[in-house]
Amino acid sequence: MATEIPSYITEDLPAKGFDPKMVSYLIHYAKPYRGRLLISLVMMLIASAASVAGPYLVKVALDGGLAGHSTSVLLMAVLLYLGAAVVQWIATYVRVNLMSRVAQSVVFDLRRDIFRHLQELSLSFFNHYSVGRVISRVMGDVSVLRDFLTWALLAVARDLFTLIGILAVMLSMDLRLSLLTFTVLPVMVVATVLFKKQAQDNYRKARAAISWVNSVLAENINGVRVVQSFSRQAYNYIRFRDVVNHLNLTLNLRAARLASVFFPTIDFLGNVALGLVVYLGGTAVFGEHITAGVLVAFILYINRFFDPIRDLSQRYDSFQSTMASGERIFDLLAVPVEVQDDPKAGDLPQLRGEIKFDHISFHYPDDEQPVLEDFNLHVLSGETVALVGRTGAGKSTVVKLLSRFHDPTAGSIFIDGRDLRRVTQASLRQQMGIVLQDPFLFSGTVKENIRFGKLNASDTEIQEAAQAVGAHEFIQRLYNGYDTPVEEGGGILSVGQRQLISFARALLADPRILILDEATSSVDTQTERIIQQALARLLKGRTSVVIAHRLSTVVNANRIVVIEDGRILEQGTHTELLAKQGPYFRLYSMRFEELPE
Amino acid sequence: MLKPLLRLTEFLYPYRYRIAASLVLLLGLTAAQMVFPAVIQKVIDQGLSSGDTHILVTSTLIILGLGLGSAVLSYGQRFLTEWVANHVAYDIRNRLFDHIQNLPFAYHDHISSGQLISRCIEDVRSIQVFTGQGVLEIVRIVLLSFAILVVLFTANAHLAWIALLPMIPMVIVTIQYGIRIERFYLAIDNALGELSSRLQENVTGAQVVRAFAREPYEIDRFDSANRTLFSARIATIGEWSKIMPTTTFLVTIGTLLILWFGGQMVLRGQLTLGELVAFNSYLLLLSMPAQNLGWLVNTAGEASAGVQRIMEILDRKPEIQSPPGAIHLPALQGRVEFRDVSFNYTAEKSQALHHIDLTVEPNQVVALIGPTGSGKTSLINLIPRFYDIQEGAILIDGYDVKQVDLTSLRRQIGIVLQTSLLFSTTIRENLAYGRPDASLDEIITAAKSAQAHEFILALPDGYETIVGERGVTLSGGQRQRIAIGRALLMDPRILILDDSTSSVDTQTEHQIQAALSRLMEGRTTFIIAQRLSTVRRADTILVMDQGRIVERGTHAVLLTQDGLYRQIYELQLRDQERFQEEMEHISGSGIYDSEPPDNEDQEASD
């Protein structure tokens, strides 16, 4: 097993620090809340001003009030300070409240938009974008943005404003002493730059390491049954502990060491500045002794002066990860929607169900290899057409194009003479029932899963649909009948049972066109016969396209179409095709040649 | 909130000496902090007023010395704390990883993998934050408050009472916040869980959603989960935005009280100016920690929830384990025996298997057939002890599976499941999954036997091609053949094939069947299949219905009985008869003879 972080994880880490496009995206999302943002900004400035005023008022109290023996000055200073504290309290409350709300609203909007976008993306997108990645975009990365908006965005403004305010007050109190204090600044800048350089590099590596940890964890959980089947636990554990998780530990400890050196250094520089003020200010090197008030105010300001600087250097990390998360989110939002409703598209009326593939060619967006080439097929209303051919021949693609999961690269598909691209997807699929080989059930009860086909179906209708596909029997035997919950892990239902439920779901929708893509591959022979008998009745009056590897399923079709490499090799009824002794004949005889007697 | 956090001590214990060292350093740091205000007091009262250079120089040197000392202590203390926090997170992740992969199938059947993953990631992170900065900050606040109390009351008890007055509401407000916020966090956690499972389902079921044009319905459901989360967040914000400025405000009020009352004392000559300033400085030492109180409570709350959820996993005993003193199985003969086995998945669900009695001799092939959900998969899952039975016993070569070492059992069993999961790594590593030490030659031999070698060579990087999400997408049949190769490389004595060809086309099925018959040679084999052509060659056929073996025997014997098997057979026979009629019809017309159907080899090599 690999002992280094796989390249696909490091590739996911963006190199850019600052991306103007990202900022414009963010602005777009913040725009609806600009009023509240503005109020927050003002509140932040007010709070900062109030906080900067504090030490100065202490100085007034000490020098004017106490040294000057004036109770009224003391009282005034204390009251002003109280006023400043109240103002700061209110302003901070309003700011935190508003900003958090704005951040939550932006997060809400972003999640809503990503979800809507996901609903429009083509299915092939999900082949290369796993559920785990989608979740980490919508949950993790969006949270990073939220934290940035809540804490970092305005904090930068506050830090800068506080710095400037403190500078101004200090300079006005004692010019030379202030300049003296600032002499430690160059040292601090150098220290910060050195630290950043090291930390930044380490930060990227640490991010890659934790992604690796998470992806290895996730895969081991998803594949836990295989892990146990092959007794891989000990091997996997040692690899996780000593390689994957350990790399993460090492990199994090390195980051901790860097931070442990940096922050005490900054604190020490603050103390140096303080020592300078005490010594040079106190011994009257500059010609006069400082007052107690000035000294105290300086001590307070030096503390507050270094805080924003420390803070700003921490913000940089947050800024970096925000840029990275933002980039991943907006990249996802920018994935083009392959199939879109034409603005002028109309709703399909009640269908007769005539289908025509007219010179269709198709290849997937990420693969130049054509799947269908100049494919022509005309299905009459009410006809049952079976598609036969080996895996990868293009059968499923035909069905996907018909459902308009993709648009053909050339040619047009017509239903009842209307080009698919000219009608809304919703009106098309509402009249179409699709049953797939991989029967996906949602968490919820059996009943709810069948009802997914027709949201307002009554319990009787649901039961009838289940009866029609031979699912009623086993559903009744479940411990809660139709109200038995379907669980993700699949403890209760076998694959065949799941196929039957999804079959019932499609029937309940009462579609004009029915598409069965290996819909009963895992169903036992008897149940399959029940379904076939039911099908004869169910397919009556509907147009249907059936894909099946089991030829017993296709023999009764009105027409069998044999597809190979994206082209139709031959078509006709079962008898006609057998008589031709072509590809269908060979497939069919292979199916039976091993049988007895 | 406290109780779950106390369970963290279990993870902290191994690092107790480092934690103790870190505490000593923190103590030193706090002491140093306490000296600063005293120095300033001296500067103001003796240095500034008298211009005594000596005192000022000493004070400056003390400040620099203390600064340097604090920096060193702070470095050690920070690093130690982070070191411990990172090691705790490392340990928890390791334990979760190992624990989860050893939890039985029954556990994984009922838990969403997304939930498990998010616990391992999010909850461990919140615990790490808390054990690092969080615990540190709590200890610091306690130490500092205690030291400040002592100093203030020694200096001037009267003023100390006044200055500490605002601390009383601060403590009350914080505690109240802590109590209230726990409920909010619970709501947020639930909402987050709901939102991510909505998302996960929607993406996993993307095709179904589109097929039924249910996007609007899904959007509604997601929006409502999103809104619930939003409201839960906003509710916490209401609390949070109150507590945060309030703690700062209360510290400021302390300063004001000192200035006003202390100031009057200075004017009356009861207190020196320096003492007053020092008094205030001591109080201000509390201001940073006070500002952090809200954050601290949040961190503790999140960590507490995290610990609870993680402990829920870790407290779950992996019921299926090798017992103490387990027998390490020798190389197996492959005799499998079920003695009156009854099994149900969980107590409330109906029985999956009833009184199964079965003896399979080494190298026999057993086929299982029966309606969907009749218990075929349940039965075979018991052989490698994926589940524990409630009644009866399962014996392999006479050893009860509950008494033997699990690894020694499962290593000798090869399984090809209905859906073949591959890991996102190279094909070579996927094939070698059961035997990471296998040589490339062995791997290639296994791939050839599984009829997979040729398509693997056609892939861009051959055996080094990465499969999965970021790699090459394989078809169901290709994945199935790699899964067969993977099982074959184990050279198992017992082979279990769960309907492994249902998702492939006829030609691929032929190839897989060929691979399988080679795989079955000289091994005890259990095979689940729908097709009689596969089943009929078995030594024993088990016909299952509703969790019972309703018929058993060879193909020939079962045909003589008028049971389920015969019904299935006749259903399939009808196809066969029809085929023969058709063939006769064709040959009768003279076409059949001209081109016999001997093209299988040609098809297979396409």
XYZ file of C-alpha atoms in Angstrom, chain A residues 214-452:
239
model
C -10.398 11.151 6.350
C -10.523 9.411 3.003
C -8.816 6.282 4.311
C -11.215 6.233 7.260
C -14.221 6.676 5.019
C -13.175 3.960 2.635
C -12.514 1.504 5.403
C -15.973 2.148 6.834
C -17.708 1.867 3.476
C -15.871 -1.326 2.655
C -16.038 -2.847 6.115
C -17.669 -6.047 4.895
C -14.870 -6.720 2.457
C -12.302 -5.797 5.116
C -13.722 -8.411 7.450
C -14.189 -11.019 4.743
C -10.502 -10.834 3.963
C -9.390 -10.450 7.605
C -7.580 -7.272 6.730
C -8.201 -5.535 10.057
C -4.714 -5.949 11.507
C -2.982 -4.902 8.302
C -5.259 -1.921 7.751
C -4.938 -0.829 11.358
C -1.154 -0.862 11.344
C -1.066 1.013 8.085
C -3.494 3.618 9.383
C -1.726 4.017 12.722
C 1.848 4.047 11.481
C 1.550 5.706 8.126
C -1.606 7.701 7.458
C -2.580 8.920 10.905
C 1.051 9.235 11.918
C 1.899 11.579 9.089
C -0.961 13.794 10.197
C 0.374 13.739 13.765
C 3.901 14.630 12.706
C 2.806 17.555 10.561
C 0.493 18.886 13.258
C 3.229 18.698 15.852
C 5.491 20.640 13.544
C 2.807 23.298 13.217
C 2.396 23.327 16.999
C 6.127 23.811 17.489
C 6.197 26.734 15.075
C 3.261 28.391 16.820
C 4.791 27.699 20.229
C 7.889 29.623 19.198
C 6.118 32.439 17.439
C 3.521 33.590 19.944
C 5.790 33.756 23.025
C 8.290 35.671 20.880
C 5.665 38.302 20.109
C 4.746 38.488 23.793
C 8.380 38.923 24.711
C 8.756 41.808 22.257
C 5.814 43.444 24.012
C 7.657 43.171 27.290
C 10.794 44.653 25.752
C 8.726 47.651 24.653
C 7.325 47.942 28.153
C 10.814 47.802 29.695
C 11.971 50.550 27.339
C 9.057 52.745 28.356
C 9.703 52.220 32.068
C 13.417 52.802 31.838
C 13.675 55.635 29.372
C 10.401 57.279 30.388
C 11.096 56.909 34.079
C 14.715 58.097 34.083
C 13.776 61.179 32.147
C 16.193 60.426 29.325
C 13.946 62.571 27.138
C 14.064 65.478 29.487
C 11.006 64.933 31.630
C 9.529 62.246 33.797
C 6.413 60.581 32.551
C 3.409 60.685 34.793
C 1.914 57.608 36.398
C -1.130 58.010 34.187
C 0.882 58.004 30.994
C 2.835 54.967 32.120
C -0.318 53.026 32.946
C -1.996 54.070 29.701
C 1.088 52.966 27.778
C 1.122 49.606 29.486
C -2.513 49.118 28.604
C -1.991 50.293 25.028
C 1.056 48.121 24.475
C -1.043 45.122 25.435
C -3.843 46.132 23.130
C -1.430 47.103 20.415
C 0.124 43.687 20.168
C -3.140 41.815 20.316
C -4.390 42.957 16.897
C -1.014 42.201 15.377
C -1.071 38.675 16.773
C -4.632 38.401 15.681
C -3.917 39.517 12.125
C -1.261 36.865 11.735
C -3.761 34.231 12.876
C -6.372 35.597 10.490
C -4.056 34.753 7.692
C -4.534 31.041 8.300
C -8.267 31.457 8.370
C -8.104 33.536 5.218
C -6.095 30.866 3.464
C -8.420 28.039 4.338
C -11.403 30.196 3.397
C -9.923 30.801 -0.028
C -9.330 27.072 -0.434
C -12.846 26.112 0.682
C -14.417 28.871 -1.368
C -12.595 27.736 -4.437
C -13.861 24.183 -4.029
C -17.433 25.345 -3.434
C -17.526 27.706 -6.377
C -15.839 25.158 -8.619
C -18.712 22.831 -7.835
C -21.263 25.561 -8.500
C -19.514 26.323 -11.770
C -19.799 22.782 -13.146
C -21.838 23.351 -16.293
C -25.327 21.887 -16.400
C -25.291 19.508 -19.324
C -29.029 19.109 -19.832
C -31.128 22.212 -19.420
C -34.681 23.086 -20.230
C -34.956 25.303 -23.251
C -36.403 28.654 -22.140
C -39.120 28.174 -24.742
C -39.696 24.532 -23.820
C -43.316 23.571 -23.378
C -44.892 20.828 -21.315
C -45.547 17.538 -23.048
C -49.269 16.772 -23.342
C -50.600 13.305 -22.489
C -48.377 11.004 -24.529
C -49.271 8.357 -27.060
C -45.764 7.030 -26.664
C -44.198 6.978 -30.092
C -40.407 7.221 -29.910
C -38.002 8.039 -32.689
C -34.192 8.104 -32.526
C -33.117 10.048 -35.574
C -29.430 9.686 -36.557
C -28.263 9.809 -32.974
C -24.592 9.932 -32.083
C -23.345 10.267 -28.584
C -20.183 10.290 -26.525
C -19.780 11.172 -22.854
C -18.294 14.571 -22.080
C -15.168 13.139 -20.470
C -14.541 10.515 -23.122
C -14.199 11.055 -26.861
C -15.004 7.430 -27.638
C -18.454 7.371 -29.295
C -20.990 5.200 -27.489
C -23.667 5.490 -30.163
C -23.082 6.207 -33.823
C -25.767 7.166 -36.285
C -28.309 5.252 -34.263
C -31.845 5.066 -35.673
C -34.799 3.464 -33.971
C -38.501 3.937 -34.317
C -40.713 2.582 -31.532
C -44.423 2.650 -32.172
C -46.958 3.637 -29.612
C -47.755 0.631 -27.411
C -44.843 -1.400 -28.700
C -42.459 -3.361 -26.452
C -38.906 -3.195 -27.671
C -36.126 -5.203 -26.082
C -32.502 -4.112 -26.340
C -29.979 -6.930 -26.305
C -26.208 -6.891 -26.408
C -23.164 -7.187 -24.253
C -22.173 -4.808 -21.457
C -20.892 -1.565 -22.909
C -22.696 -2.012 -26.207
C -24.724 1.141 -25.631
C -28.070 -0.226 -24.438
C -28.173 1.794 -21.237
C -27.082 4.865 -23.125
C -30.112 4.544 -25.417
C -32.317 4.501 -22.346
C -30.490 7.415 -20.728
C -30.853 9.529 -23.846
C -34.527 8.679 -24.010
C -34.982 9.824 -20.400
C -32.875 12.840 -21.351
C -30.261 12.266 -18.708
C -27.939 13.380 -21.484
C -28.424 15.168 -24.771
C -27.168 13.458 -27.933
C -24.068 14.947 -29.539
C -25.747 14.677 -32.942
C -29.255 13.939 -34.170
C -32.564 14.287 -32.366
C -34.931 12.174 -30.365
C -38.647 12.646 -30.915
C -41.503 11.561 -28.714
C -44.896 11.838 -30.391
C -43.056 13.887 -32.988
C -41.731 16.451 -30.514
C -38.027 16.996 -30.118
C -36.997 16.118 -26.558
C -34.951 19.288 -26.345
C -38.055 21.375 -26.881
C -40.024 20.030 -23.922
C -39.533 20.366 -20.179
C -37.702 17.546 -18.469
C -40.262 17.360 -15.694
C -43.216 16.832 -18.071
C -41.222 14.179 -19.912
C -40.180 12.159 -16.883
C -43.538 12.396 -15.221
C -44.908 10.253 -18.013
C -42.017 7.878 -17.948
C -41.355 5.046 -15.513
C -37.796 3.878 -15.126
C -36.684 0.810 -13.194
C -32.987 0.340 -12.822
C -30.748 -2.580 -12.093
C -29.331 -0.969 -8.976
C -32.468 -0.482 -6.933
C -31.992 2.566 -4.796
C -34.315 2.914 -1.839
C -34.531 5.987 0.331
C -34.489 5.762 4.100
C -38.077 5.574 5.225
C -40.675 2.842 5.197
C -41.421 0.430 2.372
C -44.657 2.276 1.803
C -42.944 5.637 1.498
C -40.524 4.196 -1.000
C -43.291 2.935 -3.247
C -45.155 6.192 -2.828
C -42.168 8.030 -4.251
